[in-house]
Each structure stands twice: as C-alpha cells, then as structure tokens.
PDB file of C-alpha atoms in Angstrom:
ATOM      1  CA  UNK M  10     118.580 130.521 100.289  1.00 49.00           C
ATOM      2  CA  UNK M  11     115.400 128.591  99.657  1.00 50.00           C
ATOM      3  CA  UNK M  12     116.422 125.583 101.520  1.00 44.00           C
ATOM      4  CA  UNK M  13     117.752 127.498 104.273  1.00 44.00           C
ATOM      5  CA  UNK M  14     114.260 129.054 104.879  1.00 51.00           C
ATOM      6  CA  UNK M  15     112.570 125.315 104.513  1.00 51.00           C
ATOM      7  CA  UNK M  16     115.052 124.466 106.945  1.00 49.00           C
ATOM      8  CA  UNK M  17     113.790 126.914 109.476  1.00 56.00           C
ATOM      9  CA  UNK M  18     110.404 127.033 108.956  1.00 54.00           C
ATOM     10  CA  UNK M  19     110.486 123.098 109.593  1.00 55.00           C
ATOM     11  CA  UNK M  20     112.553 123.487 112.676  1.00 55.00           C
ATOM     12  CA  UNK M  21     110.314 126.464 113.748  1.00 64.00           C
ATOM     13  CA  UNK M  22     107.411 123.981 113.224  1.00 54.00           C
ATOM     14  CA  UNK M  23     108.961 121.310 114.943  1.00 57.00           C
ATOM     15  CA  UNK M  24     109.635 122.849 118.388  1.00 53.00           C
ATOM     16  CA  UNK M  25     106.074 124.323 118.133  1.00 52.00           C
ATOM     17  CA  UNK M  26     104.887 121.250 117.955  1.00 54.00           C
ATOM     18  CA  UNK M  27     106.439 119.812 120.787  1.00 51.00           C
ATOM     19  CA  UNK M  28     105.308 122.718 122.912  1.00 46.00           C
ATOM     20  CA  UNK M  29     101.835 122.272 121.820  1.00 49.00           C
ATOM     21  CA  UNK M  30     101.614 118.305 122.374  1.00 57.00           C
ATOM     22  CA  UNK M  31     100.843 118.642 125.936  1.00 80.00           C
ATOM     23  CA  UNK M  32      99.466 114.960 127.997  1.00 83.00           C
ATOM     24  CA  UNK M  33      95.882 114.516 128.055  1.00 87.00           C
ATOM     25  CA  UNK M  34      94.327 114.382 131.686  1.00 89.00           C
ATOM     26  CA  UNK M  35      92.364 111.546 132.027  1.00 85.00           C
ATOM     27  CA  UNK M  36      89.208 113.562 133.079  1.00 89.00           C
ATOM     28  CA  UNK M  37      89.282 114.617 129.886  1.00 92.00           C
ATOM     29  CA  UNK M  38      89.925 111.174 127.789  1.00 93.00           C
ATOM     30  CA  UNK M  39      87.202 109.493 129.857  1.00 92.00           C
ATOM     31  CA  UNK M  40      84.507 112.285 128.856  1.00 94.00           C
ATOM     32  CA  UNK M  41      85.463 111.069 125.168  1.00 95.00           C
ATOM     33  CA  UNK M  42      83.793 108.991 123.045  1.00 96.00           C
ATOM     34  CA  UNK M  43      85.425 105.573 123.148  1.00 96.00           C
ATOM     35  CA  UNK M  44      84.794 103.985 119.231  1.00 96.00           C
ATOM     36  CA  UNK M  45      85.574 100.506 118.430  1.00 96.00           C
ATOM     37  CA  UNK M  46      87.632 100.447 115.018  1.00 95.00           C
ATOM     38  CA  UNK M  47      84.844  99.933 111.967  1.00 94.00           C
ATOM     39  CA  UNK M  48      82.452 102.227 114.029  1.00 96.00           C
ATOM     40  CA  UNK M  49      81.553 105.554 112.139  1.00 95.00           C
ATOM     41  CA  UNK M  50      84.196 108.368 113.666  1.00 94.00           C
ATOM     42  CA  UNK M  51      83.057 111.796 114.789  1.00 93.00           C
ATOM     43  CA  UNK M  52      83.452 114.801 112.971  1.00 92.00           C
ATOM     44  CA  UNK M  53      85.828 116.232 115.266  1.00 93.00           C
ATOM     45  CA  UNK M  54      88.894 114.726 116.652  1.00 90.00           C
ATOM     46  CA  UNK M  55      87.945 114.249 120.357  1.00 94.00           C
ATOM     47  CA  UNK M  56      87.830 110.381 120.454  1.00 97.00           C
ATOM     48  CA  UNK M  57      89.235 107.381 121.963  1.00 97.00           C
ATOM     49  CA  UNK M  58      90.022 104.575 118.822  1.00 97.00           C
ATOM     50  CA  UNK M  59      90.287 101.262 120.270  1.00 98.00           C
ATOM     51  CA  UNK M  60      91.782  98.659 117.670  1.00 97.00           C
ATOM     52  CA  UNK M  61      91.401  95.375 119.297  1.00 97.00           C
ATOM     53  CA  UNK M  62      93.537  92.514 119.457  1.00 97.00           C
ATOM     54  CA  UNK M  63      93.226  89.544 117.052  1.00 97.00           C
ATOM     55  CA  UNK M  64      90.633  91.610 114.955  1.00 96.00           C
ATOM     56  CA  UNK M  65      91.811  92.015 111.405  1.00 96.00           C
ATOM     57  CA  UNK M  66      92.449  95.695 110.387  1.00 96.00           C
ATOM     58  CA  UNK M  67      92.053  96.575 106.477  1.00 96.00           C
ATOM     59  CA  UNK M  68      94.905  98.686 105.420  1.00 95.00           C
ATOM     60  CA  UNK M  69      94.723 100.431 102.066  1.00 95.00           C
ATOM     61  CA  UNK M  70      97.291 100.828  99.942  1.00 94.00           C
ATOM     62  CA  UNK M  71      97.336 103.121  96.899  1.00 95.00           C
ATOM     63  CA  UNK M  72      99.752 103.562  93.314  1.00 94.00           C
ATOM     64  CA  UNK M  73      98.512 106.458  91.090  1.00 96.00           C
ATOM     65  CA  UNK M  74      98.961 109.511  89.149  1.00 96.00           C
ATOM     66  CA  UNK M  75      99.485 111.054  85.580  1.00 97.00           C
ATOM     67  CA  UNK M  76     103.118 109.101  85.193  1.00 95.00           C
ATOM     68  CA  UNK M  77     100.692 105.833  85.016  1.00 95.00           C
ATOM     69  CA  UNK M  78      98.675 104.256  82.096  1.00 96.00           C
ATOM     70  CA  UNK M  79      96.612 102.222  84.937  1.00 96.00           C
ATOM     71  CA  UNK M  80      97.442 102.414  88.303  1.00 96.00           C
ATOM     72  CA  UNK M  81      96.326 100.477  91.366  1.00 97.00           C
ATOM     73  CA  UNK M  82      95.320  99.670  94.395  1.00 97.00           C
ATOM     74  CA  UNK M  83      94.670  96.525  96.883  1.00 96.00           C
ATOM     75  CA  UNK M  84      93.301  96.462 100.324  1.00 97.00           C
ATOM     76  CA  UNK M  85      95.313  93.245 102.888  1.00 94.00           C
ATOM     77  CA  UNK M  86      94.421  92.569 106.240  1.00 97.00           C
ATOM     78  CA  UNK M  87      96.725  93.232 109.525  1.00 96.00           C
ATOM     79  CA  UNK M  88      96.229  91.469 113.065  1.00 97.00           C
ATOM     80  CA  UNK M  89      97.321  93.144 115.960  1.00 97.00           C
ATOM     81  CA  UNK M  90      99.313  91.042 118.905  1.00 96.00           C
ATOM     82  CA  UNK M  91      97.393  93.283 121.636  1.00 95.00           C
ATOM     83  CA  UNK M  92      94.982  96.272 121.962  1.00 97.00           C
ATOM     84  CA  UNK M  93      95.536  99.226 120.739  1.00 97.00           C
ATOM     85  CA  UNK M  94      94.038 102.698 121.966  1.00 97.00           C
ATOM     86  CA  UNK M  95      94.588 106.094 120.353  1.00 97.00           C
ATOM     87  CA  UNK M  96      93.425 109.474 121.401  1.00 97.00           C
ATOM     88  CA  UNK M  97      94.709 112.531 119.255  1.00 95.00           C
ATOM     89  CA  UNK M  98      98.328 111.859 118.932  1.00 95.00           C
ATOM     90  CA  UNK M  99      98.432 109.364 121.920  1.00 97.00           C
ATOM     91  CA  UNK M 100      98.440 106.053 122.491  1.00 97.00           C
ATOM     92  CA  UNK M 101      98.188 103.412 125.054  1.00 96.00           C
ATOM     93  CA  UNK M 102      98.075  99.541 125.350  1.00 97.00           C
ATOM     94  CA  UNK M 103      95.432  99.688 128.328  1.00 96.00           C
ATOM     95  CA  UNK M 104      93.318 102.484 128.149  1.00 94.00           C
ATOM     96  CA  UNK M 105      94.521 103.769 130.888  1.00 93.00           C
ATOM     97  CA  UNK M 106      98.349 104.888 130.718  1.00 94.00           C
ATOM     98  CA  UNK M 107      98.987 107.267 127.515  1.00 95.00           C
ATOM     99  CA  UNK M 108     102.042 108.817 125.815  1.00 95.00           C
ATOM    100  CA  UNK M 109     102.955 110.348 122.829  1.00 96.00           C
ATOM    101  CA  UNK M 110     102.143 107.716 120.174  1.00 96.00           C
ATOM    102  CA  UNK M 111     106.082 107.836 118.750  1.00 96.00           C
ATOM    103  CA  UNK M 112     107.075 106.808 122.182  1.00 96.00           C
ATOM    104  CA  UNK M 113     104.896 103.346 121.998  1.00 96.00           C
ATOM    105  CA  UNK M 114     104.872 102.908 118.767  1.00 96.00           C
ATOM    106  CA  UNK M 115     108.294 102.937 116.194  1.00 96.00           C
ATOM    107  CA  UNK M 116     107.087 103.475 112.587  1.00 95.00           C
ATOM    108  CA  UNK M 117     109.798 102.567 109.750  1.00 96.00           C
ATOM    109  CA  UNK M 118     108.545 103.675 106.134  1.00 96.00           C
ATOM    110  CA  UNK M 119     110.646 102.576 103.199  1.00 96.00           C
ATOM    111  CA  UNK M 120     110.444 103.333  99.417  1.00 95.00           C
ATOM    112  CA  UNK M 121     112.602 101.591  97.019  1.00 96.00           C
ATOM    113  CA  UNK M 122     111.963 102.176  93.188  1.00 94.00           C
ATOM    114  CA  UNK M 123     113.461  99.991  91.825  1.00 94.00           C
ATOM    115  CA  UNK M 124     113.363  97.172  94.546  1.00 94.00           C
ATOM    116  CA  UNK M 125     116.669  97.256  95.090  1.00 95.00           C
ATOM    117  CA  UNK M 126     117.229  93.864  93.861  1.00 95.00           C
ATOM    118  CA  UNK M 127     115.326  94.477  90.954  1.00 93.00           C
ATOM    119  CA  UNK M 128     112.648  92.006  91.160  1.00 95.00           C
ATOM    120  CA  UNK M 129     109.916  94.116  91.541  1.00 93.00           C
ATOM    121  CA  UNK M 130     109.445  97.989  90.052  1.00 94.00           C
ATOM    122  CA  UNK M 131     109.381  99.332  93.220  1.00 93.00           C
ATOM    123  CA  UNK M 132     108.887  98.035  97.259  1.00 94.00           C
ATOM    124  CA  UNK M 133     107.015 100.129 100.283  1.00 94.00           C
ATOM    125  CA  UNK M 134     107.551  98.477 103.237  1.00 95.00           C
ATOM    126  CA  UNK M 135     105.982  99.437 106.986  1.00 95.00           C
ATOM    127  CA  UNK M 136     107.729  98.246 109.381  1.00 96.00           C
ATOM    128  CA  UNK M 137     105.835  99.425 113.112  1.00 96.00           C
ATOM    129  CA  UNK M 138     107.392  97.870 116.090  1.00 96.00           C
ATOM    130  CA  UNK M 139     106.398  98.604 120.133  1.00 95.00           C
ATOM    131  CA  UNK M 140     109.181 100.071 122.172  1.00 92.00           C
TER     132      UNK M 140
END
C-alpha cells in the first residue's frame, strides 16, 4: 500500500511538473542577469549561466557518511566542446533558442558498487551527451 501511494504521489508530481515548465519568452530571459560561470550567482534563480567553451569547469565529487572510517573527496576538471547557456531548467547552445534542458542535453548516471568487474569498490560514471 505504501508503494502504491509513492507511486502516485510521484506520478502526481510528475505531470505537475510538466504543466508548470512552461517556455521562457525571451523578453523575459534578456531582462536577466547573464553570469559567466565562476561569477558569484544571485540569490534568486532568475539568471542566465553561460559556461563557455574550452574553459575548464571544476566538478566536485563527494564519498561520505557514518558507514566510512575516512571518506573523500576530489575536485577534476571538464572542458566543454561548445557554449553552454542555462536559464532555470533551460538550456541553449546560442543564447538565443531555448528548450527544456533534457531535450539538449541526455544525462546518464551510473552507480556500480562493486565495479562490476571488481577492480575498484565501487564506479559513478556521468555520461552527458547533446541530442
């Protein structure tokens, strides 16, 4: 019975969403703030976030929690192939044309613990790919 009520409420939640994720006008992105990534962000979430092209990004990654003795963390470096522009959950490659982030952008997230051919106690893997 539990499940069936997580079930709803996440397919409830889902359809709600997809009601409420209307298209930006551009009027309204080009009264935004456009911030360059490594800028300070505003408080709010009314902002254009360019990530150029050929810049290196810092991503974070993060391993913790009462199972662990120590755990750990370790910062690497991504480059992407051409600019990227996000505004709330949009995104566009110009600037200019936006959709729905999830239709520019495919994001694969993987967990494996163990890796699955056991070399390593455990693999996350992002995999993001432009459609």
């Amino acid at each position: 019975m539990k499940l069936a009520r997580i079930l709803i409420t996440a397919a409830i939640c889902s359809v709600l969403t997809a009601c409420a994720v209307l298209r930006p006008s551009s009027a309204e992105i080009a009264k935004a703030p456009h911030i360059q990534f490594g800028q300070s962000l505003p408080a709010d979430d009314n902002f254009v976030l360019h990530f150029p092209a050929g810049t290196p990004l810092p991503v974070s990654t993060v391993v913790d929690g009462n199972l662990f003795e120590h755990g750990s963390q370790a910062t690497f470096n991504v480059t992407l192939k051409h600019d990227v522009y996000v505004y709330r959950k949009f995104a566009s490659f110009d600037g200019q044309n936006w959709q729905p982030a999830r239709k520019l952008i495919e994001t694969h997230l993987e967990l494996q613990i163990p890796q699955n051919d056991g070399s390593n106690a455990g693999l996350l893997h992002v995999r993001m790919d432009q459609k």
